[in-house]
Each structure stands twice: as structure tokens, then as C-alpha cells.
Amino acid sequence: MGVSGGRPGLKVAVMASAGAAVEWYDFFIYGTAAALIFPRLFFPADLPPFVAQIASFSTFAVGFIARPLGGMLFGHYGDVHGRKRALVLAMFVMGLSTTLIGLLPGYARLGVWAPLLLVALRFIQGLAVGGQWGGAALLAIESAPPGRSGFYGSFVQVGVPMGVVLANLVFLGVSALSPEGAFIAWTWRIGFLLSILLIVISLVVHFGVSEPATETAAGTTPRTAPRRSPLAEVALGHWREILLAGGAFVANNACFYIAITYSVAYGATTLGLDRDLLLFAVMAGSLVMIPVLLACGAASDRWGRRGVFLLGALLSGVWAFAVFPLIETGKPLAVVLAIAVQLTFIALMYGPQAALFAELFPKSVRYSGASLGYQIGAVVGGGFAPIIATALFAHYQSRTPISIYLAAMCAVSFVSVILLGRRMRSRLAD
């Protein structure tokens, strides 16, 4: 029996948020390690620092390349067999792959196998996170009372900054309690090994959640009726919506991963700022982001998804030119302000996004369609953002091209959301 409306629906949303936080913790702790640990541990010691950093961020990008494939696999499974089953499977795969990364020996012991195995495990992480978002978001949205989809969907979006906070808390705690040599050698692994405990707790929570009442084996289609694959159906019938949804997401992802990953590497390596200050700034900004996401989701229920989203894209594009000058001052308050404001503006886009993407597709193919749009945008916008930023700075020796790149991504998202609005209006008119 499904859960719908009122407090039961809110319980589902909170549980989905907790599960998403655990999953994103696993995904983000890799990003922090890729900025601070992996260049020295999983690659030859004689590599120039810039080359090692690019190589490390390349393994980070592999997770994004895998995400659309994960969206397809888990989206199909979730449309046919239910949101909860797909979500629980994705979480199990993520927990296992993250734990194995924590056990992986470095280049000094395994040689070339160390980065190869790291890439393989990161790819599996990407598959898992590619399936996680759609399941968590749709559990929350399809259990929401009428007119509250934006607010309930934003609970799942809160999982992202919660995951960032958890990941950075672990890194700050481990760093503070261990000497530098021990931190690089082995204590960084603690955060990865903890993921198996968090996944077990999260699985227990999610097994207590019922499927939404509207969802029975691919919507309302009977199990006995012949039916085209949900993935094929959404790809053939809704490919424009998928591509525009991906375009809408590129600004969010590019700005976000520059803020939480590249900024840490830039501040620590290029500017020589204290690593703990940078991690604290990311954590503080993520904490600010949490209530803003909920407020933006609720605002989208009252004033519409697209208006809130467009405002976020505009402000994020403008702030892209303020982030790096503030970080370069080296003043703690300025560094925190740079990242916190960026994440606040991103929340204007990300808060209503779950409901916006869900409303683009029929229930029978919603998991596949929303997941594909989300993950395509993640690859284009986020997967290569740290690499692009690193390469731009190395070539021009200036952070201005990075700001221009972020502003361009915001422009792409702005136009994509406008075009999505026109498509939805024309579909309603038909």
C-alpha cells in the first residue's frame, strides 16, 4: 500500500533525503580526496603537480561519464519494478564501491594497476549515483500532497549539501586527529570505509518505505500487457525534453563542482591557503544551502518552477566573476562568503529542479526521462568542470577565463529553461 499526502508523505521525503545524503556523501568524499590526496597517492611521484592534479580530476570525471548509463539502467528498472527497489540497489552498489576505494593500495604498491582500479571503482560509483537521484526524487514527489511537489522534491535535493557536509566533516576530523604523513598514507581511508556503515543504516530506513500508490510496475500499464521499453519510449518520444533538461542542469553542476572541488585545489595548491579553511568554507556554504533549497522548492509551488530557476541561473552567472577575487584575498570571511553565496544562488536552480524534471514526463517513463536529463547535464556541466578550470588557468594564468566559462554555462541553462517552458505550454495547448 502506497503512502500519500500529509505527514506520511513528509516522512517519505525525509527518508529519501537521508538516503540521498548518504549516497552523495560517498560520491563527494571522492571529490575531496581527488583534490587533496589522490594526485600524490595513485600516480607516479615524478609527475609534475599540475599533471598529477589533471590526472586525479580525470578519475573524478569518470564518475560523471558513467552517470547517464546508470540513469538508463536504474531508470528502466525503476519504471518497471518500482522506485524503491531501484533506489535500494543503487545505494548498495555505491556503498560497496566506496568501501573498496578505501581499501585500494596506492601506486607505490600496485603500480599502474592502482589508477586503473581507481577508475573502475569510480565508474561503478557513477553508475550508482546515476540511478539514485531519480528513485529518491520520485519517491518524495509522488508521495507529496497536491500542490506541494516542489517542496517535497527539495528534500531530496537537500541530500547534496548534507552529503558535502558529512564528507568534509570526516576529512576535517581525520585531518585534525592525524599527522600529515599519516593522513596522506592511510587515515584518509577512514571516510571511505565508514560508507558501509552508513549504507546499512540507510537500507534499513528505506526498507520501511512503501512505494507511492500511483506506481505499479511502470505506471498504470498491466504486467501482462506488451509494452515497449520505458527507456526506448522516453528516448523516442521525449528526446527534446531530455536534452533541454540536461541543458538546464549544466549551470548548476558546473558552478557547484567548481565551488566545492576546484576552489579547494586552487586555494590550497595555487594560493597556498590553509586546507582546513577551504574545507570549512565548503561546509559552511553547504549548511547555508540546506534551508535555501527547501525555501526555493516551496517558492516554486507558489510562483512557478521556471521563474525561480531562471533567477538562480542569472545570479550564478554574475557571481562567477566575484568568487575567485574573494578567495584570492585569503581572508577567512571572504573565502566563506565566496563559496556560500555561490551555493545559495545554485540553490535557486536546484531547489525546484526535481519537481520541474518530474513534470516533464509521464509517470510510466518518468524515472528514465528525469534520470537521463539530470545525468546528461551532470556529465556536460560537472564532470569536466574541474579539468576545464585547471586547464584554463594553466593556459592563461588567470582566473577570468574560468569565470567566463561558468557564465557561459549559466547562459545555456537560462535558455534551456525558457525553451522547456515553451515546450510545456505547447504540449498543454495540444
Coordinates of C-alpha atoms in Angstrom, one line a residue:
M1 CA 0.0 0.0 0.0
G2 CA 1.4 3.4 -1.0
V3 CA 2.0 6.4 1.1
S4 CA 0.4 9.7 0.0
G5 CA 0.0 13.2 1.2
G6 CA 0.3 14.8 4.6
R7 CA 2.6 13.5 7.3
P8 CA 3.2 10.1 5.7
G9 CA 4.3 11.8 2.5
L10 CA 6.6 14.1 4.5
K11 CA 8.1 11.0 6.2
V12 CA 8.9 9.5 2.8
A13 CA 10.5 12.8 1.7
V14 CA 12.7 13.0 4.9
M15 CA 13.7 9.3 4.5
A16 CA 14.6 9.9 0.8
S17 CA 16.6 12.9 1.8
A18 CA 18.6 10.8 4.3
G19 CA 19.3 8.2 1.7
A20 CA 20.3 10.8 -0.8
A21 CA 22.7 12.3 1.8
V22 CA 24.4 9.0 2.4
E23 CA 24.8 8.4 -1.4
W24 CA 26.1 11.8 -2.1
Y25 CA 28.5 11.6 0.9
D26 CA 30.1 8.6 -0.9
F27 CA 30.3 10.5 -4.2
F28 CA 31.6 13.8 -2.8
I29 CA 34.2 12.3 -0.5
Y30 CA 35.9 11.1 -3.6
G31 CA 35.9 14.7 -5.0
T32 CA 37.7 16.0 -1.9
A33 CA 40.2 13.2 -2.0
A34 CA 40.8 13.8 -5.7
A35 CA 41.7 17.4 -4.9
L36 CA 43.9 16.7 -1.9
I37 CA 45.1 13.1 -1.7
F38 CA 44.9 11.1 -4.9
P39 CA 47.4 13.2 -7.0
R40 CA 50.2 12.1 -4.6
L41 CA 49.0 8.6 -3.8
F42 CA 47.7 7.0 -7.0
F43 CA 50.0 8.4 -9.6
P44 CA 53.8 8.3 -10.2
A45 CA 55.8 10.5 -7.7
D46 CA 57.8 12.1 -10.6
L47 CA 54.7 13.6 -12.3
P48 CA 54.6 17.4 -12.2
P49 CA 52.0 18.6 -9.7
F50 CA 49.8 20.1 -12.5
V51 CA 49.8 16.8 -14.5
A52 CA 49.0 14.8 -11.4
Q53 CA 46.1 17.1 -10.5
I54 CA 44.7 16.8 -14.0
A55 CA 45.0 13.0 -13.8
S56 CA 43.3 12.9 -10.5
F57 CA 40.4 15.1 -11.6
S58 CA 40.2 12.9 -14.7
T59 CA 39.3 9.9 -12.5
F60 CA 36.8 12.2 -10.8
A61 CA 35.2 12.9 -14.2
V62 CA 34.9 9.2 -14.9
G63 CA 32.1 9.0 -12.3
F64 CA 30.1 11.6 -14.3
I65 CA 30.7 9.7 -17.6
A66 CA 29.1 6.7 -16.0
R67 CA 26.1 8.6 -14.6
P68 CA 23.9 8.6 -17.8
L69 CA 24.4 4.9 -18.2
G70 CA 23.4 4.5 -14.5
G71 CA 20.4 6.6 -15.2
M72 CA 19.4 4.4 -18.1
L73 CA 19.9 1.1 -16.3
F74 CA 18.3 2.1 -13.0
G75 CA 15.7 4.3 -14.7
H76 CA 14.4 1.3 -16.7
Y77 CA 14.5 -0.9 -13.7
G78 CA 12.7 1.7 -11.6
D79 CA 9.9 2.3 -14.2
V80 CA 9.3 -1.4 -14.5
H81 CA 9.8 -2.7 -10.9
G82 CA 9.4 0.4 -8.7
R83 CA 11.3 3.4 -7.4
K84 CA 12.2 1.8 -4.1
R85 CA 13.8 -1.3 -5.5
A86 CA 16.0 0.7 -7.9
L87 CA 17.0 3.1 -5.2
V88 CA 18.0 0.4 -2.7
L89 CA 20.0 -1.4 -5.3
A90 CA 21.8 1.8 -6.3
M91 CA 22.7 2.5 -2.7
F92 CA 24.1 -1.0 -2.1
V93 CA 26.3 -0.7 -5.2
M94 CA 27.6 2.8 -4.1
G95 CA 28.4 1.6 -0.6
L96 CA 30.4 -1.4 -1.9
S97 CA 32.4 0.6 -4.4
T98 CA 33.2 3.4 -2.0
T99 CA 34.4 0.9 0.6
L100 CA 36.7 -0.8 -1.9
I101 CA 38.2 2.5 -2.8
G102 CA 39.1 2.9 0.9
L103 CA 40.9 -0.5 0.7
L104 CA 42.8 0.2 -2.5
P105 CA 46.6 0.3 -2.3
G106 CA 48.5 3.2 -3.9
Y107 CA 50.8 3.5 -6.9
A108 CA 53.9 2.6 -4.8
R109 CA 52.5 -0.9 -4.2
L110 CA 50.3 -1.7 -7.2
G111 CA 52.0 0.4 -9.9
V112 CA 49.8 1.2 -12.9
W113 CA 47.0 -1.1 -11.5
A114 CA 46.3 1.5 -8.8
P115 CA 44.9 4.2 -11.0
L116 CA 43.2 1.6 -13.3
L117 CA 41.4 0.1 -10.4
L118 CA 40.6 3.5 -9.0
V119 CA 39.0 4.5 -12.3
A120 CA 37.0 1.2 -12.4
L121 CA 35.6 1.8 -8.9
R122 CA 34.8 5.4 -9.7
F123 CA 32.9 4.3 -12.7
I124 CA 30.8 2.0 -10.5
Q125 CA 30.2 4.9 -8.2
G126 CA 28.9 6.9 -11.2
L127 CA 26.6 4.1 -12.2
A128 CA 25.1 4.0 -8.7
V129 CA 24.6 7.8 -8.3
G130 CA 23.2 7.9 -11.8
G131 CA 20.3 5.7 -10.5
Q132 CA 20.0 7.1 -7.0
W133 CA 18.6 10.6 -7.7
G134 CA 15.6 9.5 -9.8
G135 CA 14.5 7.0 -7.3
A136 CA 14.8 9.3 -4.3
A137 CA 13.2 12.3 -6.0
L138 CA 10.2 10.3 -7.4
L139 CA 9.6 8.6 -4.1
A140 CA 9.3 12.1 -2.5
I141 CA 7.4 13.8 -5.3
E142 CA 4.9 11.0 -6.0
S143 CA 4.1 10.8 -2.2
A144 CA 3.5 14.6 -1.9
P145 CA 0.1 16.1 -1.4
P146 CA -1.3 18.1 -4.3
G147 CA 0.4 21.4 -5.0
R148 CA 3.5 20.6 -2.8
S149 CA 5.7 18.7 -5.3
G150 CA 8.4 21.4 -5.3
F151 CA 8.7 21.5 -1.6
Y152 CA 8.7 17.7 -1.1
G153 CA 11.1 17.2 -4.0
S154 CA 13.5 19.8 -2.5
F155 CA 14.0 17.4 0.5
V156 CA 15.9 15.1 -1.9
Q157 CA 18.0 18.0 -3.2
V158 CA 19.0 18.7 0.4
G159 CA 20.8 15.4 0.3
V160 CA 23.5 17.0 -1.8
P161 CA 24.7 19.7 0.7
M162 CA 24.2 17.2 3.5
G163 CA 26.5 14.8 1.7
V164 CA 29.1 17.6 1.3
V165 CA 28.9 18.5 4.9
L166 CA 29.3 14.9 6.0
A167 CA 32.3 14.3 3.6
N168 CA 34.1 17.5 4.7
L169 CA 33.4 16.9 8.4
V170 CA 35.0 13.5 8.1
F171 CA 38.0 15.0 6.2
L172 CA 38.4 17.8 8.7
G173 CA 38.1 15.5 11.7
V174 CA 40.5 12.9 10.3
S175 CA 43.0 15.6 9.3
A176 CA 42.9 17.2 12.7
L177 CA 43.4 14.0 14.6
S178 CA 46.3 12.6 12.5
P179 CA 49.8 13.9 11.5
E180 CA 50.2 15.0 7.8
G181 CA 52.2 11.9 7.0
A182 CA 49.6 9.6 8.4
F183 CA 46.7 11.5 6.7
I184 CA 48.3 11.0 3.3
A185 CA 49.4 7.5 4.0
W186 CA 46.2 5.9 5.4
T187 CA 43.8 7.9 7.7
W188 CA 42.0 9.5 4.7
R189 CA 40.7 6.0 4.1
I190 CA 38.5 6.1 7.2
G191 CA 35.9 8.3 5.5
F192 CA 35.6 5.7 2.6
L193 CA 35.3 2.8 5.0
L194 CA 32.6 4.5 7.0
S195 CA 30.3 4.4 4.0
I196 CA 29.5 0.8 4.5
L197 CA 28.0 1.5 7.9
L198 CA 26.0 4.5 6.6
I199 CA 24.6 2.4 3.7
V200 CA 23.5 -0.3 6.1
I201 CA 21.6 2.2 8.2
S202 CA 20.1 3.8 5.1
L203 CA 19.0 0.5 3.7
V204 CA 17.1 -0.3 7.0
V205 CA 15.3 3.1 6.7
H206 CA 14.4 2.6 3.1
F207 CA 13.0 -0.9 3.5
G208 CA 10.4 0.8 5.7
V209 CA 9.1 3.0 2.9
S210 CA 6.2 1.9 0.7
E211 CA 6.0 2.7 -3.0
P212 CA 3.7 5.6 -4.0
A213 CA 0.2 4.4 -4.7
T214 CA 0.4 5.6 -8.3
E215 CA 3.4 3.4 -9.1
T216 CA 2.7 -0.2 -10.0
A217 CA 5.1 -1.8 -12.4
A218 CA 5.6 1.0 -14.9
G219 CA 2.7 3.3 -14.1
T220 CA -0.7 2.0 -14.9
T221 CA 0.4 -0.5 -17.5
P222 CA -0.6 -4.0 -16.5
R223 CA 2.2 -6.5 -16.2
T224 CA 0.6 -8.8 -18.8
A225 CA 0.3 -6.1 -21.5
P226 CA 3.1 -6.0 -24.1
R227 CA 4.9 -2.7 -23.7
R228 CA 7.9 -1.0 -25.3
S229 CA 10.9 -0.5 -23.0
P230 CA 10.5 2.6 -20.9
L231 CA 14.0 3.7 -21.9
A232 CA 13.1 3.4 -25.6
E233 CA 9.8 5.0 -25.1
V234 CA 11.2 8.1 -23.4
A235 CA 14.2 8.4 -25.8
L236 CA 11.9 8.3 -28.9
G237 CA 9.0 10.3 -27.6
H238 CA 10.6 12.8 -25.3
W239 CA 14.2 13.3 -26.5
R240 CA 13.8 17.1 -26.7
E241 CA 12.7 17.3 -23.1
I242 CA 15.7 15.1 -22.1
L243 CA 18.2 17.3 -23.9
L244 CA 16.7 20.6 -22.6
A245 CA 16.6 19.2 -19.1
G246 CA 20.3 18.4 -19.5
G247 CA 20.9 21.9 -20.7
A248 CA 19.0 23.3 -17.7
F249 CA 21.3 21.4 -15.3
V250 CA 24.7 22.3 -16.7
A251 CA 25.0 25.6 -14.8
N252 CA 24.0 24.1 -11.5
N253 CA 26.6 21.3 -11.9
A254 CA 29.5 23.4 -13.3
C255 CA 29.2 26.2 -10.6
F256 CA 28.7 23.6 -7.9
Y257 CA 31.7 21.5 -8.6
I258 CA 33.9 24.5 -9.2
A259 CA 32.8 25.8 -5.8
I260 CA 33.3 22.5 -3.8
T261 CA 36.2 20.8 -5.7
Y262 CA 38.3 23.1 -7.9
S263 CA 38.2 26.0 -5.5
V264 CA 39.7 23.7 -2.8
A265 CA 42.5 22.7 -5.1
Y266 CA 43.1 26.2 -6.4
G267 CA 43.1 27.7 -2.9
A268 CA 45.4 25.0 -1.4
T269 CA 47.8 24.5 -4.4
T270 CA 47.9 27.8 -6.3
L271 CA 47.3 30.3 -3.5
G272 CA 48.8 28.3 -0.6
L273 CA 45.7 28.8 1.6
D274 CA 45.1 26.5 4.6
R275 CA 43.3 23.3 3.5
D276 CA 41.1 23.3 6.6
L277 CA 39.9 26.8 5.9
L278 CA 38.8 25.8 2.4
L279 CA 37.0 22.7 3.6
F280 CA 35.3 24.7 6.3
A281 CA 34.2 27.3 3.7
V282 CA 32.6 24.5 1.6
M283 CA 30.9 23.0 4.6
A284 CA 29.6 26.4 5.8
G285 CA 28.3 27.2 2.4
S286 CA 26.6 23.8 2.2
L287 CA 24.9 24.3 5.6
V288 CA 23.5 27.7 4.3
M289 CA 22.3 25.9 1.1
I290 CA 20.1 23.5 3.0
P291 CA 17.3 25.9 4.2
V292 CA 17.5 27.8 0.9
L293 CA 16.8 24.7 -1.1
L294 CA 13.7 24.0 0.9
A295 CA 12.5 27.6 0.6
C296 CA 13.1 27.6 -3.1
G297 CA 11.2 24.3 -3.6
A298 CA 8.3 25.8 -1.6
A299 CA 8.5 29.1 -3.6
S300 CA 8.3 27.1 -6.9
D301 CA 5.0 25.6 -5.7
R302 CA 3.6 29.1 -5.3
W303 CA 5.2 31.2 -8.1
G304 CA 6.3 28.5 -10.6
R305 CA 9.4 26.4 -11.2
R306 CA 10.9 28.3 -14.1
G307 CA 10.9 31.8 -12.6
V308 CA 12.9 30.7 -9.5
F309 CA 15.2 28.6 -11.7
L310 CA 15.9 31.5 -14.1
L311 CA 16.8 33.9 -11.3
G312 CA 19.3 31.4 -9.9
A313 CA 21.0 31.0 -13.3
L314 CA 21.2 34.8 -13.7
L315 CA 22.7 35.4 -10.3
S316 CA 25.1 32.4 -10.5
G317 CA 26.5 33.8 -13.8
V318 CA 27.1 37.2 -12.3
W319 CA 28.6 35.8 -9.1
A320 CA 31.1 33.7 -11.1
F321 CA 33.2 36.9 -11.5
A322 CA 33.3 37.5 -7.7
V323 CA 34.2 34.0 -6.4
F324 CA 37.9 33.9 -7.2
P325 CA 38.8 37.5 -6.3
L326 CA 37.2 36.9 -2.9
I327 CA 39.1 33.6 -2.4
E328 CA 42.4 35.3 -3.5
T329 CA 42.2 37.7 -0.6
G330 CA 43.0 34.8 1.7
K331 CA 40.7 36.3 4.4
P332 CA 38.6 33.6 6.0
L333 CA 35.4 35.6 5.9
A334 CA 35.9 36.4 2.2
V335 CA 36.6 32.8 1.4
V336 CA 33.5 31.6 3.2
L337 CA 31.4 34.4 1.6
A338 CA 32.6 33.5 -1.9
I339 CA 31.5 29.9 -1.7
A340 CA 28.4 30.3 0.5
V341 CA 26.9 32.9 -1.9
Q342 CA 27.7 30.8 -4.9
L343 CA 25.9 27.8 -3.3
T344 CA 23.0 30.0 -2.3
F345 CA 22.4 31.1 -5.9
I346 CA 22.8 27.5 -7.1
A347 CA 20.0 26.5 -4.6
L348 CA 17.6 28.7 -6.6
M349 CA 18.1 26.4 -9.5
Y350 CA 18.4 23.1 -7.7
G351 CA 15.5 23.5 -5.2
P352 CA 12.7 23.4 -7.8
Q353 CA 14.6 21.1 -10.2
A354 CA 13.3 17.7 -9.0
A355 CA 9.7 18.8 -9.5
L356 CA 10.4 20.5 -12.8
F357 CA 12.1 17.5 -14.3
A358 CA 9.4 15.1 -13.0
E359 CA 6.7 17.2 -14.6
L360 CA 8.3 16.9 -18.0
F361 CA 7.5 13.2 -18.4
P362 CA 4.5 10.8 -18.0
K363 CA 4.6 8.6 -14.8
S364 CA 5.2 5.4 -16.9
V365 CA 8.6 6.7 -18.1
R366 CA 9.4 9.3 -15.5
Y367 CA 12.3 7.6 -13.8
S368 CA 14.0 7.0 -17.1
G369 CA 13.3 10.5 -18.5
A370 CA 14.1 12.6 -15.4
S371 CA 17.3 10.5 -14.7
L372 CA 18.6 10.8 -18.2
G373 CA 18.1 14.6 -18.3
Y374 CA 19.7 15.0 -14.9
Q375 CA 22.7 12.8 -15.7
I376 CA 23.4 14.2 -19.2
G377 CA 23.5 17.7 -17.6
A378 CA 25.8 16.3 -14.8
V379 CA 28.3 15.0 -17.4
V380 CA 28.4 18.1 -19.5
G381 CA 28.3 20.6 -16.6
G382 CA 30.0 19.0 -13.7
G383 CA 32.1 16.0 -14.8
F384 CA 34.7 18.1 -16.7
A385 CA 34.3 21.4 -14.9
P386 CA 37.4 20.9 -12.6
I387 CA 39.5 19.7 -15.5
I388 CA 38.4 22.6 -17.7
A389 CA 39.1 25.1 -14.9
T390 CA 42.5 23.7 -14.2
A391 CA 43.4 23.7 -17.9
L392 CA 42.1 27.3 -18.4
F393 CA 44.2 28.6 -15.5
A394 CA 47.3 26.7 -16.7
H395 CA 47.0 28.2 -20.2
Y396 CA 46.0 31.8 -19.4
Q397 CA 47.5 32.1 -15.9
S398 CA 44.3 33.9 -15.0
R399 CA 41.0 33.0 -13.3
T400 CA 39.0 35.3 -15.6
P401 CA 38.5 32.6 -18.3
I402 CA 37.1 30.3 -15.6
S403 CA 34.5 32.9 -14.7
I404 CA 33.6 33.4 -18.3
Y405 CA 33.2 29.6 -18.7
L406 CA 30.9 29.5 -15.7
A407 CA 28.8 32.4 -17.0
A408 CA 28.5 30.6 -20.4
M409 CA 27.2 27.5 -18.6
C410 CA 24.6 29.7 -16.8
A411 CA 23.5 31.2 -20.1
V412 CA 23.0 27.7 -21.6
S413 CA 20.8 26.8 -18.6
F414 CA 18.9 30.1 -18.8
V415 CA 18.0 29.5 -22.5
S416 CA 17.2 25.8 -21.9
V417 CA 14.7 26.6 -19.2
I418 CA 13.0 29.2 -21.4
L419 CA 12.7 26.6 -24.2
L420 CA 11.4 24.0 -21.8
G421 CA 8.6 26.4 -20.7
R422 CA 7.6 26.9 -24.4
R423 CA 7.5 23.1 -25.0
M424 CA 5.3 22.6 -21.9
R425 CA 2.9 25.3 -22.9
S426 CA 2.7 24.0 -26.5
R427 CA 2.1 20.5 -25.2
L428 CA -0.7 21.7 -22.9
A429 CA -2.2 23.7 -25.9
D430 CA -2.3 20.5 -27.9

